[in-house]
PDB file of C-alpha atoms in Angstrom:
ATOM      1  CA  SER A   1       0.000   0.000   0.000  1.00 54.00           C
ATOM      2  CA  GLN A   2       0.977   3.603  -0.447  1.00 66.00           C
ATOM      3  CA  GLN A   3       1.291   6.126   2.371  1.00 78.00           C
ATOM      4  CA  GLY A   4       1.134   9.855   2.071  1.00 83.00           C
ATOM      5  CA  GLU A   5       3.121  12.039   4.405  1.00 87.00           C
ATOM      6  CA  GLU A   6       1.728  15.481   5.069  1.00 90.00           C
ATOM      7  CA  ASP A   7       3.753  18.570   5.787  1.00 90.00           C
ATOM      8  CA  PRO A   8       3.706  20.678   7.890  1.00 94.00           C
ATOM      9  CA  GLN A   9       2.370  18.791  10.880  1.00 94.00           C
ATOM     10  CA  ALA A  10       0.645  21.922  12.119  1.00 96.00           C
ATOM     11  CA  LEU A  11      -0.253  25.236  10.534  1.00 97.00           C
ATOM     12  CA  SER A  12      -1.698  28.269  12.254  1.00 97.00           C
ATOM     13  CA  ILE A  13      -2.983  31.236  10.239  1.00 97.00           C
ATOM     14  CA  GLN A  14      -5.365  34.144  10.434  1.00 97.00           C
ATOM     15  CA  GLU A  15      -8.737  34.194   8.752  1.00 97.00           C
ATOM     16  CA  GLY A  16      -8.462  35.427   5.186  1.00 97.00           C
ATOM     17  CA  GLU A  17      -4.967  34.073   4.664  1.00 97.00           C
ATOM     18  CA  ASN A  18      -4.146  31.196   2.371  1.00 97.00           C
ATOM     19  CA  ALA A  19      -3.116  27.799   3.714  1.00 97.00           C
ATOM     20  CA  THR A  20      -0.863  25.413   1.836  1.00 97.00           C
ATOM     21  CA  MET A  21      -0.344  21.810   2.839  1.00 97.00           C
ATOM     22  CA  ASN A  22       1.962  19.354   1.137  1.00 96.00           C
ATOM     23  CA  CYS A  23       1.901  15.628   0.644  1.00 95.00           C
ATOM     24  CA  SER A  24       4.723  13.354  -0.441  1.00 94.00           C
ATOM     25  CA  TYR A  25       4.599   9.703  -1.376  1.00 91.00           C
ATOM     26  CA  LYS A  26       7.080   7.072  -2.454  1.00 89.00           C
ATOM     27  CA  THR A  27       5.851   5.009  -5.412  1.00 84.00           C
ATOM     28  CA  SER A  28       3.762   5.481  -8.533  1.00 85.00           C
ATOM     29  CA  ILE A  29       0.086   6.236  -8.078  1.00 86.00           C
ATOM     30  CA  ASN A  30      -3.104   6.252 -10.091  1.00 85.00           C
ATOM     31  CA  ASN A  31      -4.784   8.978  -8.074  1.00 88.00           C
ATOM     32  CA  LEU A  32      -4.510  10.934  -4.864  1.00 91.00           C
ATOM     33  CA  GLN A  33      -7.328  12.043  -2.585  1.00 92.00           C
ATOM     34  CA  TRP A  34      -7.465  14.784   0.026  1.00 95.00           C
ATOM     35  CA  TYR A  35      -9.686  14.565   3.096  1.00 95.00           C
ATOM     36  CA  ARG A  36     -10.652  16.832   5.961  1.00 96.00           C
ATOM     37  CA  GLN A  37     -11.450  15.683   9.491  1.00 94.00           C
ATOM     38  CA  ASN A  38     -13.113  18.010  11.942  1.00 92.00           C
ATOM     39  CA  SER A  39     -12.362  17.406  15.591  1.00 83.00           C
ATOM     40  CA  GLY A  40     -12.146  13.605  15.557  1.00 71.00           C
ATOM     41  CA  ARG A  41     -15.210  13.036  13.425  1.00 82.00           C
ATOM     42  CA  GLY A  42     -15.587  11.310  10.055  1.00 88.00           C
ATOM     43  CA  LEU A  43     -13.445  12.131   7.067  1.00 92.00           C
ATOM     44  CA  VAL A  44     -14.901  14.424   4.449  1.00 93.00           C
ATOM     45  CA  HIS A  45     -13.735  13.812   0.899  1.00 93.00           C
ATOM     46  CA  LEU A  46     -12.434  17.046  -0.578  1.00 95.00           C
ATOM     47  CA  ILE A  47     -10.977  16.301  -3.968  1.00 94.00           C
ATOM     48  CA  LEU A  48      -9.461  13.551  -6.098  1.00 92.00           C
ATOM     49  CA  ILE A  49      -6.720  14.193  -8.617  1.00 94.00           C
ATOM     50  CA  ARG A  50      -5.657  11.572 -11.117  1.00 92.00           C
ATOM     51  CA  SER A  51      -2.076  10.850 -12.071  1.00 92.00           C
ATOM     52  CA  ASN A  52      -2.551  12.391 -15.524  1.00 94.00           C
ATOM     53  CA  GLU A  53      -3.820  15.661 -14.029  1.00 96.00           C
ATOM     54  CA  ARG A  54      -1.632  18.472 -12.767  1.00 97.00           C
ATOM     55  CA  GLU A  55      -4.149  20.744 -11.107  1.00 98.00           C
ATOM     56  CA  LYS A  56      -7.777  20.694  -9.947  1.00 97.00           C
ATOM     57  CA  HIS A  57     -10.008  23.273  -8.389  1.00 96.00           C
ATOM     58  CA  SER A  58     -13.040  22.989  -6.183  1.00 95.00           C
ATOM     59  CA  GLY A  59     -14.381  26.204  -4.727  1.00 96.00           C
ATOM     60  CA  ARG A  60     -11.635  27.665  -2.534  1.00 97.00           C
ATOM     61  CA  LEU A  61      -9.522  24.532  -2.884  1.00 97.00           C
ATOM     62  CA  ARG A  62      -6.727  24.053  -5.359  1.00 98.00           C
ATOM     63  CA  VAL A  63      -4.837  20.789  -5.582  1.00 98.00           C
ATOM     64  CA  THR A  64      -1.692  20.242  -7.584  1.00 98.00           C
ATOM     65  CA  LEU A  65       0.091  17.015  -8.392  1.00 97.00           C
ATOM     66  CA  ASP A  66       3.691  16.604  -9.496  1.00 96.00           C
ATOM     67  CA  THR A  67       4.271  12.947 -10.254  1.00 94.00           C
ATOM     68  CA  SER A  68       7.933  13.539 -11.094  1.00 95.00           C
ATOM     69  CA  LYS A  69       8.488  14.785  -7.545  1.00 95.00           C
ATOM     70  CA  LYS A  70       5.907  12.419  -6.063  1.00 94.00           C
ATOM     71  CA  SER A  71       4.211  15.275  -4.299  1.00 95.00           C
ATOM     72  CA  SER A  72       0.891  17.045  -4.072  1.00 96.00           C
ATOM     73  CA  SER A  73      -0.243  20.251  -2.475  1.00 97.00           C
ATOM     74  CA  LEU A  74      -3.567  21.495  -1.185  1.00 98.00           C
ATOM     75  CA  LEU A  75      -4.158  25.227  -1.176  1.00 98.00           C
ATOM     76  CA  ILE A  76      -7.082  26.723   0.700  1.00 98.00           C
ATOM     77  CA  THR A  77      -7.614  30.330  -0.304  1.00 97.00           C
ATOM     78  CA  ALA A  78      -9.232  33.015   1.861  1.00 97.00           C
ATOM     79  CA  SER A  79      -9.375  30.668   4.834  1.00 97.00           C
ATOM     80  CA  ARG A  80     -12.178  30.757   7.384  1.00 97.00           C
ATOM     81  CA  ALA A  81     -12.365  29.679  11.003  1.00 96.00           C
ATOM     82  CA  ALA A  82     -14.566  26.789   9.825  1.00 95.00           C
ATOM     83  CA  ASP A  83     -11.597  25.420   7.850  1.00 97.00           C
ATOM     84  CA  THR A  84      -9.952  24.507  11.154  1.00 97.00           C
ATOM     85  CA  ALA A  85      -9.462  20.748  10.881  1.00 96.00           C
ATOM     86  CA  SER A  86      -6.951  18.019  10.159  1.00 95.00           C
ATOM     87  CA  TYR A  87      -6.154  17.415   6.516  1.00 96.00           C
ATOM     88  CA  PHE A  88      -4.996  14.083   5.110  1.00 94.00           C
ATOM     89  CA  CYS A  89      -3.806  12.963   1.721  1.00 93.00           C
ATOM     90  CA  ALA A  90      -4.314   9.415   0.481  1.00 90.00           C
ATOM     91  CA  PRO A  91      -2.349   8.266  -2.563  1.00 88.00           C
ATOM     92  CA  ALA A  92      -3.797   5.200  -4.281  1.00 82.00           C
ATOM     93  CA  ALA A  93      -1.905   2.816  -6.499  1.00 73.00           C
ATOM     94  CA  GLY A  94      -4.580   0.180  -7.023  1.00 61.00           C
ATOM     95  CA  ALA A  95      -5.146  -1.293 -10.460  1.00 50.00           C
ATOM     96  CA  GLY A  96      -7.477   0.704 -12.652  1.00 45.00           C
ATOM     97  CA  GLY A  97      -7.303   3.649 -10.304  1.00 43.00           C
ATOM     98  CA  THR A  98      -9.202   1.885  -7.549  1.00 47.00           C
ATOM     99  CA  SER A  99      -8.020   2.010  -4.031  1.00 49.00           C
ATOM    100  CA  TYR A 100      -9.275  -1.460  -3.067  1.00 57.00           C
ATOM    101  CA  GLY A 101      -9.320  -0.053   0.435  1.00 56.00           C
ATOM    102  CA  LYS A 102      -5.581   0.304   0.526  1.00 68.00           C
ATOM    103  CA  LEU A 103      -5.584   3.866   1.694  1.00 80.00           C
ATOM    104  CA  THR A 104      -2.742   4.422   4.123  1.00 80.00           C
ATOM    105  CA  PHE A 105      -2.920   7.739   5.890  1.00 86.00           C
ATOM    106  CA  GLY A 106      -0.115   9.818   7.317  1.00 84.00           C
ATOM    107  CA  GLN A 107      -0.400  11.902  10.449  1.00 87.00           C
ATOM    108  CA  GLY A 108      -2.073  14.751   8.614  1.00 93.00           C
ATOM    109  CA  THR A 109      -1.717  18.495   8.865  1.00 95.00           C
ATOM    110  CA  ILE A 110      -3.569  20.203  11.697  1.00 95.00           C
ATOM    111  CA  LEU A 111      -4.790  23.547  10.402  1.00 97.00           C
ATOM    112  CA  THR A 112      -5.934  26.215  12.827  1.00 97.00           C
ATOM    113  CA  VAL A 113      -7.543  29.329  11.410  1.00 97.00           C
ATOM    114  CA  HIS A 114      -7.878  32.153  13.925  1.00 96.00           C
ATOM    115  CA  PRO A 115     -10.825  34.542  13.570  1.00 93.00           C
TER     116      PRO A 115
ATOM    117  CA  SER B   1     -21.613  10.751  -3.222  1.00 76.00           C
ATOM    118  CA  ALA B   2     -22.872   7.975  -0.963  1.00 83.00           C
ATOM    119  CA  VAL B   3     -24.571   8.860   2.294  1.00 91.00           C
ATOM    120  CA  ILE B   4     -23.137   6.736   5.063  1.00 95.00           C
ATOM    121  CA  SER B   5     -24.480   6.452   8.586  1.00 97.00           C
ATOM    122  CA  GLN B   6     -23.020   4.721  11.604  1.00 97.00           C
ATOM    123  CA  LYS B   7     -24.589   3.591  14.850  1.00 97.00           C
ATOM    124  CA  PRO B   8     -23.873   4.274  17.598  1.00 97.00           C
ATOM    125  CA  SER B   9     -22.169   7.616  17.169  1.00 96.00           C
ATOM    126  CA  ARG B  10     -20.427   7.146  20.491  1.00 96.00           C
ATOM    127  CA  ASP B  11     -20.416   4.782  23.418  1.00 97.00           C
ATOM    128  CA  ILE B  12     -18.743   4.190  26.738  1.00 97.00           C
ATOM    129  CA  CYS B  13     -18.182   0.533  27.528  1.00 97.00           C
ATOM    130  CA  GLN B  14     -16.736  -1.562  30.293  1.00 97.00           C
ATOM    131  CA  ARG B  15     -13.679  -3.681  29.678  1.00 97.00           C
ATOM    132  CA  GLY B  16     -14.416  -7.280  28.770  1.00 97.00           C
ATOM    133  CA  THR B  17     -17.637  -6.450  26.963  1.00 97.00           C
ATOM    134  CA  SER B  18     -18.290  -6.280  23.217  1.00 98.00           C
ATOM    135  CA  LEU B  19     -19.776  -3.588  21.024  1.00 98.00           C
ATOM    136  CA  THR B  20     -21.236  -3.944  17.553  1.00 98.00           C
ATOM    137  CA  ILE B  21     -21.042  -0.942  15.247  1.00 98.00           C
ATOM    138  CA  GLN B  22     -23.370  -0.670  12.283  1.00 98.00           C
ATOM    139  CA  CYS B  23     -22.649   0.988   8.948  1.00 98.00           C
ATOM    140  CA  GLN B  24     -25.471   1.723   6.515  1.00 97.00           C
ATOM    141  CA  VAL B  25     -25.084   3.124   2.992  1.00 96.00           C
ATOM    142  CA  ASP B  26     -27.880   4.660   0.947  1.00 95.00           C
ATOM    143  CA  SER B  27     -26.848   2.822  -2.213  1.00 92.00           C
ATOM    144  CA  GLN B  28     -25.354  -0.508  -3.160  1.00 90.00           C
ATOM    145  CA  VAL B  29     -21.581  -0.535  -3.046  1.00 88.00           C
ATOM    146  CA  THR B  30     -19.067  -3.202  -3.844  1.00 83.00           C
ATOM    147  CA  MET B  31     -16.373  -2.399  -1.338  1.00 83.00           C
ATOM    148  CA  MET B  32     -16.878  -1.530   2.326  1.00 91.00           C
ATOM    149  CA  PHE B  33     -14.029  -0.997   4.750  1.00 93.00           C
ATOM    150  CA  TRP B  34     -13.457  -0.525   8.462  1.00 96.00           C
ATOM    151  CA  TYR B  35     -10.777   1.768   9.876  1.00 95.00           C
ATOM    152  CA  ARG B  36      -9.596   2.560  13.379  1.00 96.00           C
ATOM    153  CA  GLN B  37      -8.217   5.874  14.560  1.00 94.00           C
ATOM    154  CA  GLN B  38      -6.612   5.743  17.971  1.00 93.00           C
ATOM    155  CA  PRO B  39      -6.376   8.976  19.998  1.00 90.00           C
ATOM    156  CA  GLY B  40      -4.062  11.444  18.331  1.00 86.00           C
ATOM    157  CA  GLN B  41      -3.201   8.985  15.579  1.00 88.00           C
ATOM    158  CA  SER B  42      -3.980   8.559  11.926  1.00 88.00           C
ATOM    159  CA  LEU B  43      -6.376   6.035  10.407  1.00 90.00           C
ATOM    160  CA  THR B  44      -5.463   2.378  10.088  1.00 92.00           C
ATOM    161  CA  LEU B  45      -7.360  -0.066   7.901  1.00 92.00           C
ATOM    162  CA  ILE B  46      -8.754  -2.976   9.916  1.00 95.00           C
ATOM    163  CA  ALA B  47     -10.384  -5.022   7.182  1.00 94.00           C
ATOM    164  CA  THR B  48     -12.338  -5.112   3.953  1.00 91.00           C
ATOM    165  CA  ALA B  49     -15.917  -6.300   4.393  1.00 91.00           C
ATOM    166  CA  ASN B  50     -16.777  -8.617   1.517  1.00 82.00           C
ATOM    167  CA  GLN B  51     -20.396  -9.327   0.653  1.00 84.00           C
ATOM    168  CA  GLY B  52     -21.134 -13.024   0.869  1.00 82.00           C
ATOM    169  CA  SER B  53     -17.723 -14.063   2.142  1.00 83.00           C
ATOM    170  CA  GLU B  54     -15.404 -13.561   5.086  1.00 88.00           C
ATOM    171  CA  ALA B  55     -13.772 -10.216   5.631  1.00 92.00           C
ATOM    172  CA  THR B  56     -10.156  -9.685   4.614  1.00 91.00           C
ATOM    173  CA  TYR B  57      -8.100  -8.508   7.583  1.00 94.00           C
ATOM    174  CA  GLU B  58      -4.971  -6.397   7.574  1.00 92.00           C
ATOM    175  CA  SER B  59      -1.840  -7.360   9.417  1.00 92.00           C
ATOM    176  CA  GLY B  60      -2.298  -6.981  13.144  1.00 94.00           C
ATOM    177  CA  PHE B  61      -6.066  -7.464  13.108  1.00 96.00           C
ATOM    178  CA  VAL B  62      -7.842 -10.788  13.624  1.00 96.00           C
ATOM    179  CA  ILE B  63     -11.358 -12.028  13.173  1.00 96.00           C
ATOM    180  CA  ASP B  64     -11.761 -13.148  16.778  1.00 97.00           C
ATOM    181  CA  LYS B  65     -11.173  -9.612  17.989  1.00 97.00           C
ATOM    182  CA  PHE B  66     -12.957  -7.759  15.189  1.00 98.00           C
ATOM    183  CA  PRO B  67     -15.643  -9.973  13.640  1.00 97.00           C
ATOM    184  CA  ILE B  68     -17.278  -8.352  10.628  1.00 97.00           C
ATOM    185  CA  SER B  69     -20.533  -9.094   8.851  1.00 95.00           C
ATOM    186  CA  ARG B  70     -21.617  -7.961   5.378  1.00 94.00           C
ATOM    187  CA  PRO B  71     -25.049  -9.450   4.741  1.00 93.00           C
ATOM    188  CA  ASN B  72     -25.817  -7.282   1.705  1.00 92.00           C
ATOM    189  CA  LEU B  73     -24.454  -4.501  -0.489  1.00 92.00           C
ATOM    190  CA  THR B  74     -25.626  -1.648   1.753  1.00 94.00           C
ATOM    191  CA  PHE B  75     -24.850  -2.791   5.286  1.00 96.00           C
ATOM    192  CA  SER B  76     -21.967  -4.010   7.427  1.00 97.00           C
ATOM    193  CA  THR B  77     -21.199  -4.441  11.102  1.00 97.00           C
ATOM    194  CA  LEU B  78     -17.952  -4.437  13.034  1.00 98.00           C
ATOM    195  CA  THR B  79     -17.814  -5.949  16.504  1.00 98.00           C
ATOM    196  CA  VAL B  80     -15.085  -4.988  18.937  1.00 98.00           C
ATOM    197  CA  SER B  81     -14.816  -8.017  21.208  1.00 98.00           C
ATOM    198  CA  ASN B  82     -13.562  -8.410  24.739  1.00 97.00           C
ATOM    199  CA  MET B  83     -12.710  -4.744  24.899  1.00 97.00           C
ATOM    200  CA  SER B  84      -9.828  -3.186  26.782  1.00 97.00           C
ATOM    201  CA  PRO B  85      -8.959   0.495  27.261  1.00 97.00           C
ATOM    202  CA  GLU B  86      -6.548   0.163  24.318  1.00 96.00           C
ATOM    203  CA  ASP B  87      -9.574  -0.274  22.043  1.00 97.00           C
ATOM    204  CA  SER B  88     -10.679   3.282  22.792  1.00 97.00           C
ATOM    205  CA  SER B  89     -10.714   4.797  19.322  1.00 96.00           C
ATOM    206  CA  ILE B  90     -12.835   6.209  16.584  1.00 96.00           C
ATOM    207  CA  TYR B  91     -14.061   3.466  14.268  1.00 97.00           C
ATOM    208  CA  LEU B  92     -14.972   4.492  10.743  1.00 96.00           C
ATOM    209  CA  CYS B  93     -16.517   2.651   7.861  1.00 96.00           C
ATOM    210  CA  SER B  94     -15.946   3.691   4.278  1.00 94.00           C
ATOM    211  CA  VAL B  95     -17.103   2.715   0.814  1.00 92.00           C
ATOM    212  CA  ASP B  96     -15.670   2.876  -2.679  1.00 84.00           C
ATOM    213  CA  GLN B  97     -17.701   4.733  -5.275  1.00 73.00           C
ATOM    214  CA  ALA B  98     -17.363   6.605  -8.514  1.00 59.00           C
ATOM    215  CA  GLY B  99     -16.051   3.584 -10.361  1.00 64.00           C
ATOM    216  CA  GLY B 100     -13.895   2.632  -7.445  1.00 66.00           C
ATOM    217  CA  GLU B 101     -11.770   5.762  -7.484  1.00 75.00           C
ATOM    218  CA  THR B 102     -13.231   7.657  -4.576  1.00 83.00           C
ATOM    219  CA  GLN B 103     -13.579   6.417  -1.029  1.00 86.00           C
ATOM    220  CA  TYR B 104     -16.184   8.013   1.223  1.00 91.00           C
ATOM    221  CA  PHE B 105     -16.262   7.766   4.982  1.00 94.00           C
ATOM    222  CA  GLY B 106     -19.000   7.558   7.557  1.00 95.00           C
ATOM    223  CA  PRO B 107     -19.201   9.936  10.531  1.00 95.00           C
ATOM    224  CA  GLY B 108     -17.399   7.516  12.817  1.00 96.00           C
ATOM    225  CA  THR B 109     -18.164   5.831  16.131  1.00 97.00           C
ATOM    226  CA  ARG B 110     -16.274   7.195  19.111  1.00 96.00           C
ATOM    227  CA  LEU B 111     -15.625   4.413  21.601  1.00 97.00           C
ATOM    228  CA  LEU B 112     -14.303   4.818  25.119  1.00 97.00           C
ATOM    229  CA  VAL B 113     -13.487   1.696  27.107  1.00 97.00           C
ATOM    230  CA  LEU B 114     -13.151   2.044  30.862  1.00 96.00           C
TER     231      LEU B 114
END
């Protein structure tokens, strides 16, 4: 299975600022997913980027993928206090782009957005 | 995306007892999974719940401790047996959708074992 490692471990910013989180992984992937977890609750799926894509947008989220560097980044623009959460990346290398459940999570980035 | 519910949302249990957690999906899915998140830790896959056959467990997890049922394509249960304080965790179920590319998670069950 493939594990993503998020960086930084913790990020503290003011409301309105942008937040950038990075993810690195070790082997080839078919896609990479980003999740958010609020205060020990369930994971919310944010965005999926495929290995043949370089950038995707969803609202205030922008995800990039650099397969040559085996890294991805998640940018949250104009952050809000409600964005305070832990963020995880999950690279998937399953055949046909499926994860087959083999999502191995790193420790995540804890984002705190101060009002 | 699939709507996933879990019951109970939280529970406090005594050591030596067992708790069964239910996961219900609003649509038929092929793959259902169970994860554990210990306090302050990341998520670890416990097993894949297979419909009509035994679950497939990851290294470090055994059926006697975590029996799983998957009677149909929308429902699964995970039992945490003979609990100890070390089993205090959040337990999450997830499903594969969108052609198997995207995995969605339930809201989790927060378990505290005294």
